[in-house]
Coordinates of C-alpha atoms in Angstrom, one line a residue:
Chain A
X17 CA 207.5 56.2 53.0
X18 CA 208.5 57.8 55.8
X19 CA 208.3 56.8 59.7
X20 CA 205.3 59.2 60.0
X21 CA 203.4 57.7 57.2
X22 CA 204.0 54.3 58.5
X23 CA 202.2 55.0 61.7
X24 CA 199.0 56.0 59.6
X25 CA 196.8 53.3 59.4
X26 CA 196.4 52.4 56.0
X27 CA 192.8 52.8 55.2
X28 CA 193.6 56.9 55.7
X29 CA 196.9 56.9 54.1
X30 CA 197.3 59.0 50.7
X31 CA 199.0 57.5 47.9
X32 CA 201.4 60.3 48.0
X33 CA 201.6 60.5 44.4
X34 CA 201.1 64.2 44.6
X35 CA 198.0 64.2 42.7
X36 CA 196.7 67.7 42.3
X37 CA 193.3 67.9 44.2
X38 CA 191.5 70.9 46.0
X39 CA 191.1 68.7 49.3
X40 CA 193.9 66.3 49.7
X41 CA 193.2 63.2 51.1
X42 CA 195.0 63.9 54.2
X43 CA 193.0 64.3 57.8
X44 CA 194.6 67.8 58.5
X45 CA 195.0 70.7 56.0
X46 CA 196.1 74.3 56.4
X47 CA 194.1 77.0 55.3
X48 CA 196.1 79.2 52.8
X49 CA 195.0 82.2 54.1
X50 CA 195.1 82.1 58.0
X51 CA 197.6 79.1 58.4
X52 CA 195.0 77.2 60.8
X53 CA 195.4 73.5 60.9
X54 CA 191.8 72.2 59.7
X55 CA 190.3 69.0 60.3
X56 CA 189.3 67.8 56.9
X57 CA 185.7 66.5 57.7
X58 CA 185.0 69.6 59.6
X59 CA 186.0 71.5 56.6
X60 CA 183.7 69.8 54.6
X61 CA 180.8 70.2 56.9
X62 CA 181.4 73.7 57.0
X63 CA 181.3 73.5 52.8
X64 CA 185.0 74.2 52.5
X65 CA 184.8 77.7 54.4
X66 CA 187.8 78.0 56.7
X67 CA 185.9 78.3 60.1
X68 CA 189.0 80.4 61.2
X69 CA 189.1 83.3 58.7
X70 CA 185.7 82.3 56.4
X71 CA 188.4 82.1 53.3
X72 CA 186.5 80.5 50.5
X73 CA 188.3 77.7 49.2
X74 CA 187.9 76.4 45.7
X75 CA 185.9 73.4 45.3
X76 CA 185.0 70.7 42.7
X77 CA 182.2 70.9 40.5
X78 CA 180.2 68.0 42.1
X79 CA 180.7 68.9 45.6
X80 CA 179.3 72.3 44.6
X81 CA 176.3 70.7 43.1
X82 CA 176.2 68.3 46.1
X83 CA 175.9 71.1 48.6
X84 CA 173.4 73.3 46.7
X85 CA 170.7 71.2 45.6
X86 CA 168.6 69.3 47.6
X87 CA 170.0 65.7 48.5
X88 CA 169.5 63.0 45.6
X89 CA 167.3 65.4 43.5
X90 CA 169.3 65.5 40.2
X91 CA 170.0 63.8 37.2
X92 CA 172.8 65.0 35.2
X93 CA 172.4 67.0 31.6
X94 CA 174.8 66.3 28.6
X95 CA 177.0 64.5 30.9
X96 CA 177.8 62.0 28.1
X97 CA 179.2 64.6 25.5
X98 CA 183.1 64.5 24.7
X99 CA 185.7 66.9 24.2
X100 CA 187.3 66.5 20.6
X101 CA 190.4 67.9 19.1
X102 CA 189.2 69.4 15.8
X103 CA 192.5 71.6 15.3
X104 CA 195.3 68.5 16.1
X105 CA 196.5 71.4 18.6
X106 CA 200.0 70.6 20.0
X107 CA 202.0 73.1 22.1
X108 CA 204.5 71.2 24.3
X109 CA 201.9 68.8 24.8
X110 CA 199.1 67.7 22.4
X111 CA 195.6 69.0 23.1
X112 CA 194.5 65.2 23.2
X113 CA 197.1 64.2 25.7
X114 CA 196.0 67.1 28.0
X115 CA 192.5 66.0 27.9
X116 CA 193.3 62.7 28.9
X117 CA 195.6 64.0 31.8
X118 CA 192.4 66.1 33.0
X119 CA 190.1 63.6 32.8
X120 CA 192.5 61.0 34.9
X121 CA 193.3 64.0 37.4
X122 CA 189.4 65.0 37.8
X123 CA 187.5 61.9 36.7
X124 CA 185.4 64.4 34.7
X125 CA 185.3 64.4 30.9
X126 CA 185.0 68.4 30.7
X127 CA 184.8 71.5 32.9
X128 CA 181.3 72.2 33.3
X129 CA 178.8 69.7 35.3
X130 CA 175.5 70.6 34.6
X131 CA 172.3 68.8 36.6
X132 CA 168.7 69.1 36.7
X133 CA 167.8 69.1 40.3
X134 CA 165.7 71.0 43.0
X135 CA 166.3 73.6 45.2
X136 CA 164.4 73.5 48.8
X137 CA 162.0 71.6 46.6
X138 CA 161.7 74.0 43.4
X139 CA 162.9 72.5 40.1
X140 CA 165.7 74.1 38.6
X141 CA 168.9 73.5 36.6
X142 CA 172.2 74.1 38.1
X143 CA 175.8 74.2 36.4
X144 CA 179.0 74.1 38.2
X145 CA 182.8 74.6 36.5
X146 CA 185.3 72.0 37.5
X147 CA 188.3 74.4 37.8
X148 CA 190.6 71.3 38.1
X149 CA 189.7 70.8 34.8
X150 CA 192.2 72.7 32.5
X151 CA 191.5 76.0 34.7
X152 CA 187.8 75.3 33.9
X153 CA 188.5 76.7 30.4
X154 CA 185.5 77.0 28.1
X155 CA 185.4 75.0 25.0
X156 CA 182.8 73.4 22.9
X157 CA 181.9 70.8 25.4
X158 CA 181.3 73.2 28.0
X159 CA 179.4 75.5 25.8
X160 CA 177.0 72.8 24.6
X161 CA 176.5 71.5 28.0
X162 CA 175.4 75.2 28.9
X163 CA 173.2 75.7 26.1
X164 CA 171.4 72.2 26.9
X165 CA 171.1 72.9 30.3
X166 CA 169.4 76.6 29.1
X167 CA 167.2 74.5 27.0
X168 CA 165.9 72.5 29.6
X169 CA 165.0 75.6 31.4
X170 CA 163.3 77.0 28.5
X171 CA 161.3 73.7 28.0
X172 CA 160.1 73.3 31.5
X173 CA 160.3 77.0 32.3
X174 CA 162.7 76.6 35.1
X175 CA 165.4 78.5 36.9
X176 CA 169.1 78.4 35.6
X177 CA 172.0 79.0 38.2
X178 CA 175.7 78.6 37.2
X179 CA 178.7 78.6 39.3
X180 CA 181.5 79.8 37.5
X181 CA 185.2 79.4 38.2
X182 CA 187.2 79.5 35.1
X183 CA 190.5 81.2 33.4
X184 CA 188.4 82.0 30.1
X185 CA 188.2 80.5 26.9
X186 CA 190.3 77.1 26.0
X187 CA 193.0 78.1 23.8
X188 CA 193.8 74.6 22.4
X189 CA 190.1 74.9 20.6
X190 CA 191.0 78.4 19.4
X191 CA 188.0 80.2 17.6
X192 CA 185.8 77.6 18.5
X193 CA 186.1 78.5 22.2
X194 CA 185.7 81.9 21.3
X195 CA 182.4 81.2 19.5
X196 CA 181.1 79.4 22.8
X197 CA 181.1 83.1 24.3
X198 CA 178.2 84.1 21.8
X199 CA 176.5 80.6 21.8
X200 CA 176.0 80.8 25.6
X201 CA 174.8 84.6 25.3
X202 CA 172.4 83.6 22.5
X203 CA 170.9 80.9 24.7
X204 CA 170.6 83.6 27.7
X205 CA 168.9 86.0 25.5
X206 CA 166.3 83.6 24.7
X207 CA 165.6 82.5 28.3
X208 CA 165.5 86.5 29.1
X209 CA 163.0 87.1 26.5
X210 CA 160.6 84.3 27.9
X211 CA 161.4 85.4 31.5
X212 CA 163.0 82.8 33.1
X213 CA 165.5 83.6 35.6
X214 CA 169.2 83.2 35.3
X215 CA 171.1 83.5 38.7
X216 CA 174.9 83.8 37.9
X217 CA 177.2 82.9 40.8
X218 CA 180.9 84.0 40.4
X219 CA 183.3 82.0 42.4
X220 CA 187.1 82.4 42.5
X221 CA 188.2 82.7 39.7
X222 CA 185.9 84.0 37.2
X223 CA 187.9 85.5 34.5
X224 CA 188.2 86.2 30.2
X225 CA 185.8 84.8 27.8
X226 CA 183.5 83.2 30.8
X227 CA 183.4 86.4 32.7
X228 CA 182.6 88.5 29.1
X229 CA 180.0 86.2 28.3
X230 CA 177.4 84.2 30.3
X231 CA 178.8 84.9 33.7
X232 CA 178.2 88.7 33.8
X233 CA 174.5 88.4 32.0
X234 CA 172.8 87.0 35.2
X235 CA 169.3 88.6 36.0
X236 CA 170.7 88.8 39.4
X237 CA 174.7 88.1 39.8
X238 CA 175.9 87.0 43.1
X239 CA 179.8 86.6 44.0
X240 CA 181.7 84.5 46.7
X241 CA 184.0 86.7 49.0
X242 CA 187.2 87.7 47.6
X243 CA 186.7 85.8 44.3
X244 CA 189.0 87.2 41.6
X245 CA 186.6 88.4 39.0
X246 CA 188.0 90.3 35.8
X247 CA 188.0 90.4 32.2
X248 CA 192.0 90.7 31.6
X249 CA 194.0 89.0 34.1
X250 CA 195.8 91.1 36.7
X251 CA 199.4 90.4 35.5
X252 CA 198.3 91.5 31.8
X253 CA 197.0 94.6 33.0
X254 CA 200.3 95.6 35.3
X255 CA 202.2 95.1 32.1
X256 CA 199.9 97.1 30.0
X257 CA 199.5 100.0 32.1
X258 CA 202.9 99.9 34.1
X259 CA 201.3 100.6 37.3
X260 CA 200.9 98.9 40.4
X261 CA 197.3 97.9 40.7
X262 CA 195.2 99.1 43.7
X263 CA 194.7 97.1 46.6
X264 CA 191.6 94.5 46.2
X265 CA 191.4 95.0 42.4
X266 CA 189.3 92.8 40.7
X267 CA 188.1 91.2 43.8
X268 CA 184.3 90.5 44.7
X269 CA 184.3 93.4 47.1
X270 CA 185.9 95.7 44.5
X271 CA 183.2 94.6 41.7
X272 CA 180.3 95.2 44.2
X273 CA 181.7 98.9 44.8
X274 CA 182.0 99.3 41.3
X275 CA 178.5 98.2 40.4
X276 CA 179.5 95.1 38.5
X277 CA 177.6 92.5 41.1
X278 CA 174.7 92.8 43.1
X279 CA 175.9 91.1 46.2
X280 CA 178.4 89.2 48.0
X281 CA 177.1 86.3 49.4
X282 CA 178.8 83.6 52.0
X283 CA 178.7 80.1 50.3
X284 CA 177.0 78.7 53.7
X285 CA 174.1 81.3 52.8
X286 CA 173.9 80.5 49.1
X287 CA 170.9 77.8 49.1
X288 CA 168.9 80.3 51.5
X289 CA 169.7 83.6 49.1
X290 CA 169.3 81.8 46.0
X291 CA 166.2 80.0 47.2
X292 CA 164.7 83.5 48.3
X293 CA 165.7 85.6 45.2
X294 CA 164.1 82.4 42.9
X295 CA 160.8 82.5 44.9
X296 CA 160.5 86.3 44.6
X297 CA 161.2 86.4 40.9
X298 CA 158.6 84.1 40.3
X299 CA 156.0 86.0 42.7
X300 CA 155.9 82.8 44.9
X301 CA 155.9 82.6 49.0
X302 CA 159.4 82.5 50.5
X303 CA 160.6 78.9 50.6
X304 CA 160.6 76.9 54.2
X305 CA 164.2 77.5 55.8
Chain B
X5 CA 216.1 97.2 4.8
X6 CA 213.0 98.8 3.1
X7 CA 210.5 99.3 6.0
X8 CA 207.5 99.2 3.4
X9 CA 208.2 95.4 3.3
X10 CA 208.0 92.8 5.8
X11 CA 210.6 90.3 6.8
X12 CA 209.5 87.8 4.1
X13 CA 208.9 90.4 1.6
X14 CA 212.5 91.5 1.3
X15 CA 213.3 89.8 -2.1
X16 CA 210.7 91.7 -3.4
X17 CA 211.9 94.7 -2.0
X18 CA 215.2 94.2 -3.4
X19 CA 213.9 93.9 -6.7
X20 CA 211.3 97.0 -6.9
X21 CA 214.7 98.9 -5.7
X22 CA 216.6 97.6 -8.7
X23 CA 213.6 99.0 -10.8
X24 CA 213.7 102.2 -9.1
X25 CA 217.6 102.4 -9.6
X26 CA 216.9 101.6 -13.4
X27 CA 214.1 104.2 -13.7
X28 CA 216.5 106.8 -12.2
X29 CA 219.1 105.8 -14.6
X30 CA 216.6 105.4 -17.7
X31 CA 215.9 109.3 -17.4
X32 CA 219.1 110.5 -18.1
X33 CA 220.5 107.7 -20.2
X34 CA 220.2 107.1 -23.8
X35 CA 220.2 103.4 -23.7
X36 CA 216.7 102.2 -24.0
X37 CA 216.2 100.2 -20.8
X38 CA 212.2 100.1 -20.7
X39 CA 212.5 96.7 -21.9
X40 CA 214.4 95.6 -19.1
X41 CA 212.1 97.2 -16.4
X42 CA 209.1 95.7 -17.8
X43 CA 211.2 92.4 -17.3
X44 CA 211.8 93.1 -13.9
X45 CA 208.6 94.2 -12.9
X46 CA 207.2 90.8 -14.3
X47 CA 209.6 89.2 -12.2
X48 CA 208.5 91.2 -9.2
X49 CA 205.0 90.3 -9.9
X50 CA 205.6 86.5 -10.3
X51 CA 208.2 86.5 -7.0
X52 CA 205.1 88.6 -5.2
X53 CA 202.4 85.9 -6.5
X54 CA 204.7 83.1 -5.5
X55 CA 205.6 84.2 -1.9
X56 CA 202.2 85.1 -1.1
X57 CA 200.8 81.6 -2.2
X58 CA 202.1 80.1 0.4
X59 CA 202.2 82.0 3.6
X60 CA 202.5 81.0 7.1
X61 CA 199.8 81.8 9.6
X62 CA 202.7 84.2 11.3
X63 CA 203.1 86.0 8.1
X64 CA 199.3 86.5 7.6
X65 CA 199.3 87.8 11.0
X66 CA 202.1 90.2 10.2
X67 CA 200.0 91.3 7.2
X68 CA 197.0 91.9 9.4
X69 CA 199.0 94.0 11.6
X70 CA 200.7 95.8 8.2
X71 CA 201.4 99.4 9.4
X72 CA 200.3 100.6 5.9
X73 CA 197.0 98.4 6.0
X74 CA 194.1 100.5 5.4
X75 CA 191.8 101.0 8.7
X76 CA 187.9 101.3 9.1
X77 CA 187.9 104.9 8.2
X78 CA 189.7 104.5 5.1
X79 CA 187.3 101.9 4.1
X80 CA 184.1 103.8 5.0
X81 CA 185.4 107.1 3.3
X82 CA 185.9 105.2 0.1
X83 CA 182.6 102.7 0.2
X84 CA 180.0 105.0 1.8
X85 CA 178.5 108.4 1.1
X86 CA 176.9 110.8 3.8
X87 CA 178.8 109.2 6.8
X88 CA 177.5 110.8 10.0
X89 CA 179.5 109.8 12.9
X90 CA 177.5 109.4 16.2
X91 CA 179.6 109.7 19.3
X92 CA 179.7 108.3 23.2
X93 CA 177.7 106.1 25.1
X94 CA 175.6 108.4 26.8
X95 CA 176.7 107.6 30.2
X96 CA 180.7 108.0 30.4
X97 CA 182.3 109.1 27.2
X98 CA 183.0 108.7 23.8
X99 CA 185.4 106.1 23.0
X100 CA 187.3 106.7 19.6
X101 CA 188.7 103.3 19.7
X102 CA 185.3 102.4 17.9
X103 CA 183.6 104.6 15.6
X104 CA 179.8 104.4 14.8
X105 CA 177.6 106.3 12.3
X106 CA 174.8 106.6 9.8
X107 CA 175.7 106.4 6.1
X108 CA 174.5 105.4 2.6
X109 CA 175.6 102.4 0.6
X110 CA 174.5 102.9 -2.9
X111 CA 172.0 105.3 -1.5
X112 CA 170.4 102.8 1.2
X113 CA 170.9 104.0 4.7
X114 CA 172.9 101.7 7.1
X115 CA 174.5 101.7 10.5
X116 CA 178.5 101.5 10.4
X117 CA 180.2 100.1 13.4
X118 CA 183.9 99.8 13.0
X119 CA 187.2 99.3 15.4
X120 CA 189.5 102.1 14.5
X121 CA 193.4 102.2 15.0
X122 CA 195.7 105.4 14.4
X123 CA 198.3 106.0 11.9
X124 CA 200.9 108.1 13.5
X125 CA 201.9 108.2 17.0
X126 CA 199.2 110.8 18.1
X127 CA 196.4 109.2 16.7
X128 CA 197.6 105.9 17.8
X129 CA 197.1 107.5 21.4
X130 CA 193.8 108.7 20.7
X131 CA 192.5 105.5 19.2
X132 CA 194.1 103.2 21.8
X133 CA 195.4 101.2 19.4
X134 CA 192.3 100.2 18.4
X135 CA 191.6 98.6 21.9
X136 CA 188.1 99.5 22.9
X137 CA 187.1 100.2 26.4
X138 CA 183.3 99.6 27.9
X139 CA 182.2 102.8 26.7
X140 CA 183.2 101.8 23.0
X141 CA 181.0 98.7 23.1
X142 CA 178.4 100.5 24.8
X143 CA 178.3 103.1 22.3
X144 CA 178.3 100.2 19.5
X145 CA 175.3 99.1 21.2
X146 CA 173.4 102.2 21.4
X147 CA 173.9 102.7 17.7
X148 CA 172.7 99.1 17.3
X149 CA 169.5 99.6 19.0
X150 CA 169.2 102.9 17.0
X151 CA 169.5 100.8 13.7
X152 CA 167.2 98.3 15.0
X153 CA 164.3 100.9 15.8
X154 CA 164.8 102.5 12.5
X155 CA 165.1 98.9 10.6
X156 CA 168.4 99.8 9.3
X157 CA 170.7 96.8 8.2
X158 CA 174.0 97.2 10.3
X159 CA 177.4 96.7 8.9
X160 CA 180.7 96.0 11.2
X161 CA 184.2 96.3 10.6
X162 CA 186.3 94.7 13.1
X163 CA 190.3 95.5 13.5
X164 CA 191.5 95.3 17.0
X165 CA 194.3 93.8 19.0
X166 CA 191.7 93.1 21.8
X167 CA 189.6 94.9 24.4
X168 CA 192.0 97.2 26.3
X169 CA 193.0 95.5 29.5
X170 CA 193.3 98.7 31.7
X171 CA 192.4 99.6 35.4
X172 CA 189.5 101.9 34.3
X173 CA 187.9 99.4 31.9
X174 CA 187.8 96.5 34.3
X175 CA 186.7 99.3 36.8
X176 CA 183.5 100.4 34.3
X177 CA 182.9 96.6 33.5
X178 CA 184.6 95.5 30.5
X179 CA 183.4 92.0 30.7
X180 CA 179.8 93.0 31.2
X181 CA 179.9 95.4 28.3
X182 CA 181.2 92.6 26.0
X183 CA 178.8 90.1 27.3
X184 CA 175.9 92.8 26.9
X185 CA 176.8 92.8 23.2
X186 CA 177.0 89.5 22.5
X187 CA 173.7 89.0 24.1
X188 CA 171.7 91.7 22.2
X189 CA 173.2 90.9 18.9
X190 CA 172.0 87.2 19.0
X191 CA 168.7 88.4 18.5
X192 CA 168.8 92.2 17.3
X193 CA 166.1 92.7 14.8
X194 CA 167.7 94.0 11.8
X195 CA 170.3 92.1 9.6
X196 CA 174.1 92.4 10.9
X197 CA 177.0 92.0 8.3
X198 CA 180.2 91.4 10.2
X199 CA 183.7 91.3 8.3
X200 CA 187.2 91.4 9.8
X201 CA 189.3 93.7 7.8
X202 CA 192.9 93.1 9.9
X203 CA 193.1 91.9 13.5
X204 CA 190.1 90.0 14.9
X205 CA 191.4 89.8 18.7
X206 CA 189.1 87.8 21.0
X207 CA 186.3 88.9 22.6
X208 CA 187.2 92.7 22.0
X209 CA 186.7 91.5 18.1
X210 CA 183.6 89.2 18.9
X211 CA 181.7 92.1 20.8
X212 CA 180.8 93.9 17.3
X213 CA 181.0 90.4 15.3
X214 CA 178.0 88.5 16.1
X215 CA 175.9 88.7 13.0
X216 CA 173.9 86.7 9.7
X217 CA 177.2 86.7 7.6
X218 CA 180.8 86.7 9.1
X219 CA 183.3 87.7 6.5
X220 CA 187.1 87.9 6.6
X221 CA 189.5 89.8 4.4
X222 CA 192.2 87.3 2.8
X223 CA 195.0 88.3 5.2
X224 CA 193.0 89.2 8.3
X225 CA 193.2 87.3 11.3
X226 CA 190.8 86.2 14.0
X227 CA 191.7 84.1 17.1
X228 CA 190.8 83.5 20.5
X229 CA 194.0 85.0 22.2
X230 CA 197.1 86.9 20.1
X231 CA 199.8 84.3 18.9
X232 CA 202.1 86.1 21.4
X233 CA 199.6 85.6 24.6
X234 CA 199.1 82.0 23.5
X235 CA 202.9 81.4 23.2
X236 CA 203.5 82.9 26.3
X237 CA 200.9 80.8 28.4
X238 CA 201.3 77.4 26.6
X239 CA 204.7 77.6 25.2
X240 CA 206.0 79.9 28.4
X241 CA 207.8 82.1 25.6
X242 CA 206.3 84.9 23.4
X243 CA 209.1 83.8 20.9
X244 CA 207.0 81.1 19.8
X245 CA 204.3 83.4 18.6
X246 CA 204.9 81.7 14.9
X247 CA 204.0 78.5 16.0
X248 CA 201.0 79.7 18.1
X249 CA 199.6 81.2 15.2
X250 CA 199.8 78.0 13.1
X251 CA 198.5 75.9 15.9
X252 CA 195.4 78.1 16.4
X253 CA 194.6 78.7 12.7
X254 CA 193.8 82.0 12.9
X255 CA 193.8 82.5 9.1
X256 CA 190.8 83.2 6.9
X257 CA 191.2 80.1 4.6
X258 CA 191.7 77.9 7.7
X259 CA 188.6 79.4 9.4
X260 CA 186.5 79.5 6.3
X261 CA 187.2 75.5 5.7
X262 CA 186.3 74.9 9.6
X263 CA 182.9 76.3 9.0
X264 CA 183.5 79.2 11.3
X265 CA 183.7 82.3 8.8
X266 CA 181.0 82.1 5.9
X267 CA 183.3 84.2 3.2
X268 CA 186.7 85.2 2.5
X269 CA 187.1 88.3 0.7
X270 CA 190.2 88.2 -1.7
X271 CA 192.7 91.0 -1.2
X272 CA 195.0 92.6 -4.2
X273 CA 198.5 90.9 -4.9
X274 CA 200.5 91.7 -2.0
X275 CA 197.8 92.6 0.3
X276 CA 194.9 95.4 1.0
X277 CA 197.6 98.0 1.6
X278 CA 199.3 97.5 -1.8
X279 CA 196.1 98.8 -3.5
X280 CA 193.5 100.4 -0.6
X281 CA 191.2 101.5 -3.8
X282 CA 190.7 97.9 -5.3
X283 CA 190.6 96.4 -1.8
X284 CA 187.4 98.7 -0.9
X285 CA 185.9 98.1 -4.1
X286 CA 186.0 94.3 -3.5
X287 CA 184.9 94.7 -0.1
X288 CA 182.0 97.1 -1.1
X289 CA 180.9 94.5 -3.5
X290 CA 180.7 91.5 -0.9
X291 CA 178.9 94.0 1.5
X292 CA 176.4 94.7 -1.0
X293 CA 175.8 91.1 -2.1
X294 CA 175.8 90.1 1.6
X295 CA 173.0 92.7 2.7
X296 CA 171.1 91.9 -0.6
X297 CA 170.9 88.1 0.8
X298 CA 170.0 89.1 4.1
X299 CA 167.7 91.6 3.5
X300 CA 165.4 89.4 1.2
X301 CA 164.7 86.8 4.1
X302 CA 161.7 87.6 6.7
X303 CA 163.1 88.9 9.9
X304 CA 161.8 86.0 11.9
X305 CA 163.7 83.4 9.5
X306 CA 167.0 85.4 9.9
X307 CA 166.8 85.5 13.6
X308 CA 166.2 81.8 13.6
X309 CA 169.1 81.2 11.0
X310 CA 171.1 83.2 13.4
X311 CA 170.4 81.5 16.6
X312 CA 170.9 78.1 14.8
X313 CA 174.2 79.3 13.6
X314 CA 175.3 80.5 16.7
X315 CA 174.2 76.9 18.3
X316 CA 176.2 75.3 15.4
X317 CA 179.4 76.3 16.8
X318 CA 181.6 74.1 18.3
X319 CA 182.2 70.1 18.0
X320 CA 181.9 67.2 20.4
X321 CA 181.2 63.5 20.7
X322 CA 178.1 62.1 21.7

């Protein structure tokens, strides 16, 4: 403990173990884009958007659902299902150990959290990726939770909103992960045939197998500003084509320009925008502000 | 080193070279050496059997990518009659990395959708090494919809390193094109039979790989990421591709035992490229048998079964 840390009252001291967390426990943090020193409580009030430069920071899944859904309106869907290591996968580390480590670091059992809740009074199912859990990668649990959320939507005829933040399929579950792309897409096809809306919100980053399945199948697709969205990672593309990538390549604004997403929406406007869109799709009056 | 043989086949290559030599000698010698040749040929066959009975996942991957391995058009031309290729996605261009068309299988009309790799440099470039762009997947979907309208069963042949990771492909929506195919194929109102004939590379393979029957040739591979890609991310070195191939379980036998593949199609001794005619015959027999199975099911039952199967993928604790 250095002299400065000793000065901080113990109730706000960080444990200094270097735990990887989106929002550190400190009182102040620095915006990674404009370097402004930000007061943490203020940043949280601003939904983790930098008040100086509007940079949208990555946020945790539960924080996302908390700020999106009406207060105390939700109950979790399929939260009790747990990942298993069918393949006994081992690289430099065992998959089982990686899972335990990710579970400890995030307090989540896998990378997708699904809630049935309300948005401005209207019932819906909302799902959010936990990027801190193995890069938000999609394995069997992510696929199953997504599909169970979709099933609730089908049974109750309520819309689905998904916030994606993922590097893609989870390599440690190999072909099982790939099949989650087909599984989640099939569930959305059922919803689509039944006329139940799905709004996909792409946040930083949405890549690979997640982007090449349900994330790009929204009836309306929304992206957060400057989010990285694509199929192949920029490094892989650069190595393949041996060209420097154009400025802003695979960013939300690039996708809007190329017709891949419907709109870019500031996080602070998401509740209003999504509620408004869902009301219009259902041909209902606009929700109260 | 004989380039027709892979590293692990070199002992076979040496024997074959010896046989060739003897044959050459045999032509202008009075000594009867045909007995010796027969003996060596038996030995070569036994050795091949022995080597091929115990292949590692990485060795299978090399076979799946063998430069002489038959590609889709090699099979199409042997299995079907009246193949009429259909070109273009009606929006942007034709993608030669995917071939689509109408054809007859023993007289019955089918739609065929297949990845296509090139054999020589010129054709490799034309086919983009079998790596489709969004327009390829959109062409495939267009032909699938055509087949659905006319109630023709669809046969897909999968052989791709993956969807092309390029600037234009991203600009034109590679992700959306793949996603759309998964979405539509899950409920396409006509039977779908898919076979991995070589490389099943990730989303680029799956985008024409959702169906009622999922088959794989014995020495084909199917994986979520290439062994090299997986190794460079998880092992931080592409050199560890063999370890990654093993860990991911990319072979037909492993995937069959995991329940991800319905049927494995045996290959001729030494792999499909040793006897393309025999391989095409086995493939044709399996395609016919699969079509017979799925075509006899009422459509709604077929679609329900397809959906249930997709929903069953993936293990977890509850």
